[in-house]
Tab-separated table of C-alpha atoms in Angstrom:
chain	number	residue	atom	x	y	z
A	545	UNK	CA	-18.335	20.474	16.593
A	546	UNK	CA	-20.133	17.758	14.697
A	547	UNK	CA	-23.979	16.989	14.137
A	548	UNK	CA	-26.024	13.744	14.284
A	549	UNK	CA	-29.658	14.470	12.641
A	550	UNK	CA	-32.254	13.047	14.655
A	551	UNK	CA	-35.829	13.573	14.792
A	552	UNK	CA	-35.738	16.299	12.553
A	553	UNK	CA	-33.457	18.588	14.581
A	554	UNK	CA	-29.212	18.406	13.695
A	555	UNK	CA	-27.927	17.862	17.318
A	556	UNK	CA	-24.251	19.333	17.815
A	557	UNK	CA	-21.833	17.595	20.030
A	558	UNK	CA	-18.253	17.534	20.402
A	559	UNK	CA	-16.648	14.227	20.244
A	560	UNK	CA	-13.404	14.027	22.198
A	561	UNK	CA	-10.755	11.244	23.357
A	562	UNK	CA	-11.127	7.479	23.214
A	563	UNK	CA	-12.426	4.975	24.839
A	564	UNK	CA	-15.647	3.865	26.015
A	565	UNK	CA	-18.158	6.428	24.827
A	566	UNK	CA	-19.283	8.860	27.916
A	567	UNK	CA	-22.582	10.782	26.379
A	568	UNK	CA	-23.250	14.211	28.714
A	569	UNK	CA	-26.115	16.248	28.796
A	570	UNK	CA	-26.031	19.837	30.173
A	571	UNK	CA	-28.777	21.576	32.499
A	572	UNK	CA	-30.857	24.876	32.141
A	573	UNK	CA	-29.462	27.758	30.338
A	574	UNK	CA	-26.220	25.692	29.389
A	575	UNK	CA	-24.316	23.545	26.638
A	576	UNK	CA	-21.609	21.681	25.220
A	577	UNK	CA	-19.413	24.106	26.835
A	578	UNK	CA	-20.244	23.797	30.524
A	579	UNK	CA	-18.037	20.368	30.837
A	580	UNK	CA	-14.810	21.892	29.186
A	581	UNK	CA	-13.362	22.230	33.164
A	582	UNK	CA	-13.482	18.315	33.339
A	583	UNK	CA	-13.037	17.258	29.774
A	584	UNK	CA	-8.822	16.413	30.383
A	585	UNK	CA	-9.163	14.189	33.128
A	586	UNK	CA	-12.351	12.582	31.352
A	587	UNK	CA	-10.945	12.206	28.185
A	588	UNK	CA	-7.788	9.965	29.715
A	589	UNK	CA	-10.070	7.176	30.317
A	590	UNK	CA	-13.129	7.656	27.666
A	591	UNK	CA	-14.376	9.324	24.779
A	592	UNK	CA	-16.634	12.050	25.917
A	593	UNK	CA	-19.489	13.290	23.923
A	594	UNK	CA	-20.862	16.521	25.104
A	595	UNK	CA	-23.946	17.112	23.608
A	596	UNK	CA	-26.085	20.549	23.124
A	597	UNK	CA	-29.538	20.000	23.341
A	598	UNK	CA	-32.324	21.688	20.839
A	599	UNK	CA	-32.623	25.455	21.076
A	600	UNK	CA	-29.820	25.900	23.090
A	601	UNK	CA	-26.088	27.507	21.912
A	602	UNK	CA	-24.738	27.128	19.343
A	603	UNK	CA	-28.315	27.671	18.123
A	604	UNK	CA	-29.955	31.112	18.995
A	605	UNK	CA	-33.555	30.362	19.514
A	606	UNK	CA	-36.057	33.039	20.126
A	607	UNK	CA	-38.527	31.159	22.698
A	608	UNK	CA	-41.596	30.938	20.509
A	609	UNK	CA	-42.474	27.422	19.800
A	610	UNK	CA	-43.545	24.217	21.771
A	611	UNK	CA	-40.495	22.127	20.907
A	612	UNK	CA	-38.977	22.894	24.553
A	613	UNK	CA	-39.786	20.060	27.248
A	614	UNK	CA	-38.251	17.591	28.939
A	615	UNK	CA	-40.438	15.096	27.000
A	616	UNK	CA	-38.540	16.330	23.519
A	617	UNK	CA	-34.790	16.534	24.772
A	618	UNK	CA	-35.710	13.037	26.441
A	619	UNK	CA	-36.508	11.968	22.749
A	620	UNK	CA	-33.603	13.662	21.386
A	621	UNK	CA	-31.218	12.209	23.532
A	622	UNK	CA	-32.726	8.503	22.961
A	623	UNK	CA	-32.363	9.236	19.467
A	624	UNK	CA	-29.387	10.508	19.618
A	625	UNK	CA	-27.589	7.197	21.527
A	626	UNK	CA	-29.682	5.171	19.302
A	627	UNK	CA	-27.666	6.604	16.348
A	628	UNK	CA	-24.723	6.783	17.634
A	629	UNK	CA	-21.967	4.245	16.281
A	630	UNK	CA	-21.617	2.680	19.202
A	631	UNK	CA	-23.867	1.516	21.942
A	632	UNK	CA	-23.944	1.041	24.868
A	633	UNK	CA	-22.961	4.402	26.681
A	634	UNK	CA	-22.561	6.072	30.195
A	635	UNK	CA	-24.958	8.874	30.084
A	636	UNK	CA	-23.968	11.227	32.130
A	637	UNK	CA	-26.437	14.729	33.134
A	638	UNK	CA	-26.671	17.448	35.697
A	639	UNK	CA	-29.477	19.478	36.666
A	640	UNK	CA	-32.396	19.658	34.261
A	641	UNK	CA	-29.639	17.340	32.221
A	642	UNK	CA	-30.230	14.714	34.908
A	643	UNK	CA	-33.820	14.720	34.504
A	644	UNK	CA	-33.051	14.013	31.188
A	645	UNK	CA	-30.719	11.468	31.338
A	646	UNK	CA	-33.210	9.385	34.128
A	647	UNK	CA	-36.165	9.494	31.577
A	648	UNK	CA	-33.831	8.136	29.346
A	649	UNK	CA	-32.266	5.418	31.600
A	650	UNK	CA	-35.906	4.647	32.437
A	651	UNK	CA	-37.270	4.349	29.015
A	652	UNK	CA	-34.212	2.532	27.266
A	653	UNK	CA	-31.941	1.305	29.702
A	654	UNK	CA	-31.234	-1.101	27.339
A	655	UNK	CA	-29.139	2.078	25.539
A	656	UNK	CA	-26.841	2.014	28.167
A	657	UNK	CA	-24.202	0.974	30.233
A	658	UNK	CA	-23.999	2.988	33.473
A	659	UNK	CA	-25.747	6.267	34.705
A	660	UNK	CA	-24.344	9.439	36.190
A	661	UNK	CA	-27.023	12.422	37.772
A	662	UNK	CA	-25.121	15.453	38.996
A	663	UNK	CA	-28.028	16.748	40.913
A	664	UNK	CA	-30.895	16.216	38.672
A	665	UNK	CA	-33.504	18.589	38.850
A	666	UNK	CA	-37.230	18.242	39.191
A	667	UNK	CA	-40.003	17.778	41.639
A	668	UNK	CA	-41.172	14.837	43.834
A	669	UNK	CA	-44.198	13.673	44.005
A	670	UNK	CA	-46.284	12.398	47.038
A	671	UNK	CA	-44.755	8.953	47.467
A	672	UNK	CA	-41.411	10.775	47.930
A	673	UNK	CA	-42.078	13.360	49.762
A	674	UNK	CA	-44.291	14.009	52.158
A	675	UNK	CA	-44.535	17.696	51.816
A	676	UNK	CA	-45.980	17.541	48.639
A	677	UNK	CA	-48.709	19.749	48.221
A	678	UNK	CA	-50.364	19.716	44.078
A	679	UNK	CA	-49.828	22.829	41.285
A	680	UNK	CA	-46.918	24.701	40.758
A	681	UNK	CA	-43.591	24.018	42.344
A	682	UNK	CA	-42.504	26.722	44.917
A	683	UNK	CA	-39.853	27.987	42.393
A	684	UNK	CA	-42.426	28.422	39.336
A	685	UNK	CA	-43.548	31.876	39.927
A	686	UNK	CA	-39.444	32.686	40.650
A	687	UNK	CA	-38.251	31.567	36.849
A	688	UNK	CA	-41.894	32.928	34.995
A	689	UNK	CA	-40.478	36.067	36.563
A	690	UNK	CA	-37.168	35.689	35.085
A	691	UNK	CA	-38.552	34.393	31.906
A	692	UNK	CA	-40.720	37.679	31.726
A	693	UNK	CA	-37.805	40.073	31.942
A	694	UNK	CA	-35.701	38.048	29.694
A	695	UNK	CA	-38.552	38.417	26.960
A	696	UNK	CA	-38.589	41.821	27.643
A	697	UNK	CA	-35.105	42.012	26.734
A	698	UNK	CA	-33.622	42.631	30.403
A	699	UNK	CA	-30.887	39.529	30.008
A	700	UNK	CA	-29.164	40.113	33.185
A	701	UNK	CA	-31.999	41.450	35.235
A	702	UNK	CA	-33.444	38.087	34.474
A	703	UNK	CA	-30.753	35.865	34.790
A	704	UNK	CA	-30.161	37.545	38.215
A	705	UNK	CA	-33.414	36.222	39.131
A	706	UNK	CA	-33.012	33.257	38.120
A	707	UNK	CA	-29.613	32.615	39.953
A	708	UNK	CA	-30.753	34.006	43.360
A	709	UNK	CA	-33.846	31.916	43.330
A	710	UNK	CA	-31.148	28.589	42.692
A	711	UNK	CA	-28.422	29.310	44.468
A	712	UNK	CA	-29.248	32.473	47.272
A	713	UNK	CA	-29.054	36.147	47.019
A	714	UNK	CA	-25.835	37.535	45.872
A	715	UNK	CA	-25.405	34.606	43.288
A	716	UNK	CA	-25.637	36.348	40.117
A	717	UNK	CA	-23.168	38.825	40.761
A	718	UNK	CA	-20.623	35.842	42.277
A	719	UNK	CA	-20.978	34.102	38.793
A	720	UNK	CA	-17.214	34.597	36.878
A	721	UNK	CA	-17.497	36.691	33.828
A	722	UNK	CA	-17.173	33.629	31.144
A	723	UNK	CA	-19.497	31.549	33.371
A	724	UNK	CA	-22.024	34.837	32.787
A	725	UNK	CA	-21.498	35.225	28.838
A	726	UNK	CA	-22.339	30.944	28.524
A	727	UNK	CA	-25.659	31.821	30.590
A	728	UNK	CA	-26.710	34.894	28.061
A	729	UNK	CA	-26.119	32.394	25.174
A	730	UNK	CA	-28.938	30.079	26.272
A	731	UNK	CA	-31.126	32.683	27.978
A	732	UNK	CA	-34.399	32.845	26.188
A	733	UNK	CA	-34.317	29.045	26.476
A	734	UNK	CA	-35.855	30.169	29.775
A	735	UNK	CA	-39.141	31.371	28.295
A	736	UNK	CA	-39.607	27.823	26.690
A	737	UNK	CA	-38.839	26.369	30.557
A	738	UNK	CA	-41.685	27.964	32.063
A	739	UNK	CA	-44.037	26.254	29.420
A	740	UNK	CA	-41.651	22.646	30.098
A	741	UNK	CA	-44.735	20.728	32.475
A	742	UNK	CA	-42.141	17.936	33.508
A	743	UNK	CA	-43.345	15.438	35.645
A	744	UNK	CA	-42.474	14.961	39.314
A	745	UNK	CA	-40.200	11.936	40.200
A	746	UNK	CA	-41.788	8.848	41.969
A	747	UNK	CA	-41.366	6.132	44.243
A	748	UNK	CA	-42.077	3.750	41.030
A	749	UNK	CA	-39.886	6.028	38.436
A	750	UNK	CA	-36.673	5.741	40.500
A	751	UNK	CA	-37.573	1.720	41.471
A	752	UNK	CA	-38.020	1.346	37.541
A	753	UNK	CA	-33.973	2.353	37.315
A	754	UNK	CA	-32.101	-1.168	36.317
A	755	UNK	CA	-28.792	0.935	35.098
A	756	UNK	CA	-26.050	0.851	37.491
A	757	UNK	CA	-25.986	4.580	38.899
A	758	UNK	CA	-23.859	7.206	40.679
A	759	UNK	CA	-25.410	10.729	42.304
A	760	UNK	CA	-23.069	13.311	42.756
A	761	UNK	CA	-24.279	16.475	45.352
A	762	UNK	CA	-22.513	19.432	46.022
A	763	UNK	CA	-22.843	19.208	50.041
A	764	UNK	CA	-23.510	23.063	50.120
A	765	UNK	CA	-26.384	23.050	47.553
A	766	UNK	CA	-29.304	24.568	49.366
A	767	UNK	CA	-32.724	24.149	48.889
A	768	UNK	CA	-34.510	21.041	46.830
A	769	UNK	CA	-31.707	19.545	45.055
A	770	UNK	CA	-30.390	17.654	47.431
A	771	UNK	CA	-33.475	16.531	48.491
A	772	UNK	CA	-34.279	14.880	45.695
A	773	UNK	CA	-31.011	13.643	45.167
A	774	UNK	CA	-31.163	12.177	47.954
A	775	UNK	CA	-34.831	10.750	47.597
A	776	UNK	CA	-33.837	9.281	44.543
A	777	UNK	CA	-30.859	7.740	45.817
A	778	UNK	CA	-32.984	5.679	48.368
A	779	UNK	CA	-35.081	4.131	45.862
A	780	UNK	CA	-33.014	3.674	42.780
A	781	UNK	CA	-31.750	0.051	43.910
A	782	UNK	CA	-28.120	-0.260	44.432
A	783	UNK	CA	-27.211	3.467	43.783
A	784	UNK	CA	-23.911	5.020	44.824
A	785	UNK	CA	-24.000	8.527	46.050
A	786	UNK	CA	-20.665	11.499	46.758
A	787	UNK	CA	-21.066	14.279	48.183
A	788	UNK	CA	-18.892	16.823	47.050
A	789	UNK	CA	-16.983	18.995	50.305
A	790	UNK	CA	-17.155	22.798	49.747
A	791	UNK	CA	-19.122	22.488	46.550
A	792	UNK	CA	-22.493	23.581	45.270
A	793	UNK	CA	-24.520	22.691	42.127
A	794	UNK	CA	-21.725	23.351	39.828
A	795	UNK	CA	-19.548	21.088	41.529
A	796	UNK	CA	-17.590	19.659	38.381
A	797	UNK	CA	-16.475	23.407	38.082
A	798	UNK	CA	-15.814	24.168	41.392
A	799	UNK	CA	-13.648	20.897	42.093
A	800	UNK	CA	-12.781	19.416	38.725
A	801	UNK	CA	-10.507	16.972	40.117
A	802	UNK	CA	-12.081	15.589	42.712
A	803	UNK	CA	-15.317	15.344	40.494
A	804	UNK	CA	-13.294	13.391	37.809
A	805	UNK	CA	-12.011	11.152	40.322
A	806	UNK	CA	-15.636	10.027	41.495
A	807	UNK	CA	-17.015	9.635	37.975
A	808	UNK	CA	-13.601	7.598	36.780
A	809	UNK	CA	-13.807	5.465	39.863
A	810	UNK	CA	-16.992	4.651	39.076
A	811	UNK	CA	-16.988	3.988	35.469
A	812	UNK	CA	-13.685	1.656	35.468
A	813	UNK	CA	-15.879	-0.163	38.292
């Protein structure tokens, strides 16, 4: 692990084969660690950089604090690139990493190269979907549980939460036993998510995309991932988009070859 100091926080990222620099940033109660199943095949092409982002392993953060928002790891990432000794890079995120990663491609596509979003989490607003109804998002009241239990100092009762209300019931216990230890590392990064206030995607936010992008789905993920994968994918202009068979929203894990493939493809492109 190295570090790269920027705005006041020392950022850890591993720093891993050669070529053109590919910068990834990991989703909710991750790190560093959740790309190791696709780091070989990555690493043939490009030099991965696999960030951790503030509060989140190898740090052990206890949740108090309002330095845990999109709007902060959006800065730290910018930051980060912006040090980094060389520029442009693919930036590459999944889940509440994708979020991430399309602030930043909004904000300073100019940092960049091309643009990866592994199901990037979030909310739609009304000129996306046409459901939308104002306040809370349906899943808020599911993760302030989580986050409640988890401060508490229930770790599994509230990660178990927190994986049936993403991926069904039954998830938690289906999760393998490293997958489960990665998950306790980051989970009181939870109680900072339920304070996080990140804004809904737009019509305007995914027009404003300039960067040459790829989605990736899992094409078993339930509930609203896909959907705004996919509402994204209509607006960002020129977007590609794969759909990953027999795959959910860890899809590099669950079919690390076929995952590689897309990204490699799309990168020597």
């Amino acid at each position: 692990m190295q570090c790269l100091h920027v705005n006041g926080f020392d950022m850890p990222y591993l720093d891993i084969g050669h070529g053109p620099p590919l910068v990834c940033v990991h989703g909710s109660l991750c790190d560093f660690r959740i790309w190791s199943a696709v780091l070989g095949p990555l690493t043939t092409k490009h030099r991965v950089i696999a960030v951790s982002l503030r509060h989140f392993f190898p740090a052990h953060w206890d949740g108090l604090g309002d330095t845990y928002s999109i709007a902060q790891h959006t800065d730290d990432v910018i930051a980060f690139i912006e040090k980094f000794d060389t520029r442009p890079v693919d930036l590459m995120g999944h889940s509440r990493g994708g979020h991430i990663a399309f602030r930043a491609a909004q904000r300073r596509p100019d940092l960049l190269r091309k643009l990866i979003l592994a199901e990037p989490g979030g909310e739609l607003d009304e000129t996306l979907d046409p459901d939308f109804k104002p306040g809370p998002s349906p899943l808020a009241a599911r993760f302030a549980a989580c986050a409640a239990e988890i401060a508490k100092g229930d770790i599994d009762g509230g990660l178990e939460i927190f994986m049936d209300a993403l991926e069904g019931p039954g998830a938690w216990k289906r999760v393998p036993a490293t997958s489960k230890q990665l998950l306790r590392d980051n989970a009181t990064t939870l109680i900072g998510q339920t304070r996080d206030q990140r804004p809904p995607f737009s019509k305007a936010d995914a027009e404003a995309i300039k960067t040459p992008t790829l989605f990736i789905g899992g094409a078993n993920t339930k509930g609203m991932l896909p959907k705004v994968l996919h509402a994204l994918a209509a607006h960002v202009k020129g977007s590609r988009t794969e759909m990953i068979p027999g795959t959910t929203h860890p899809m590099f894990e669950q079919a690390p070859q076929r995952y590689c493939e897309i990204v490699l493809d799309f990168l020597a492109a």
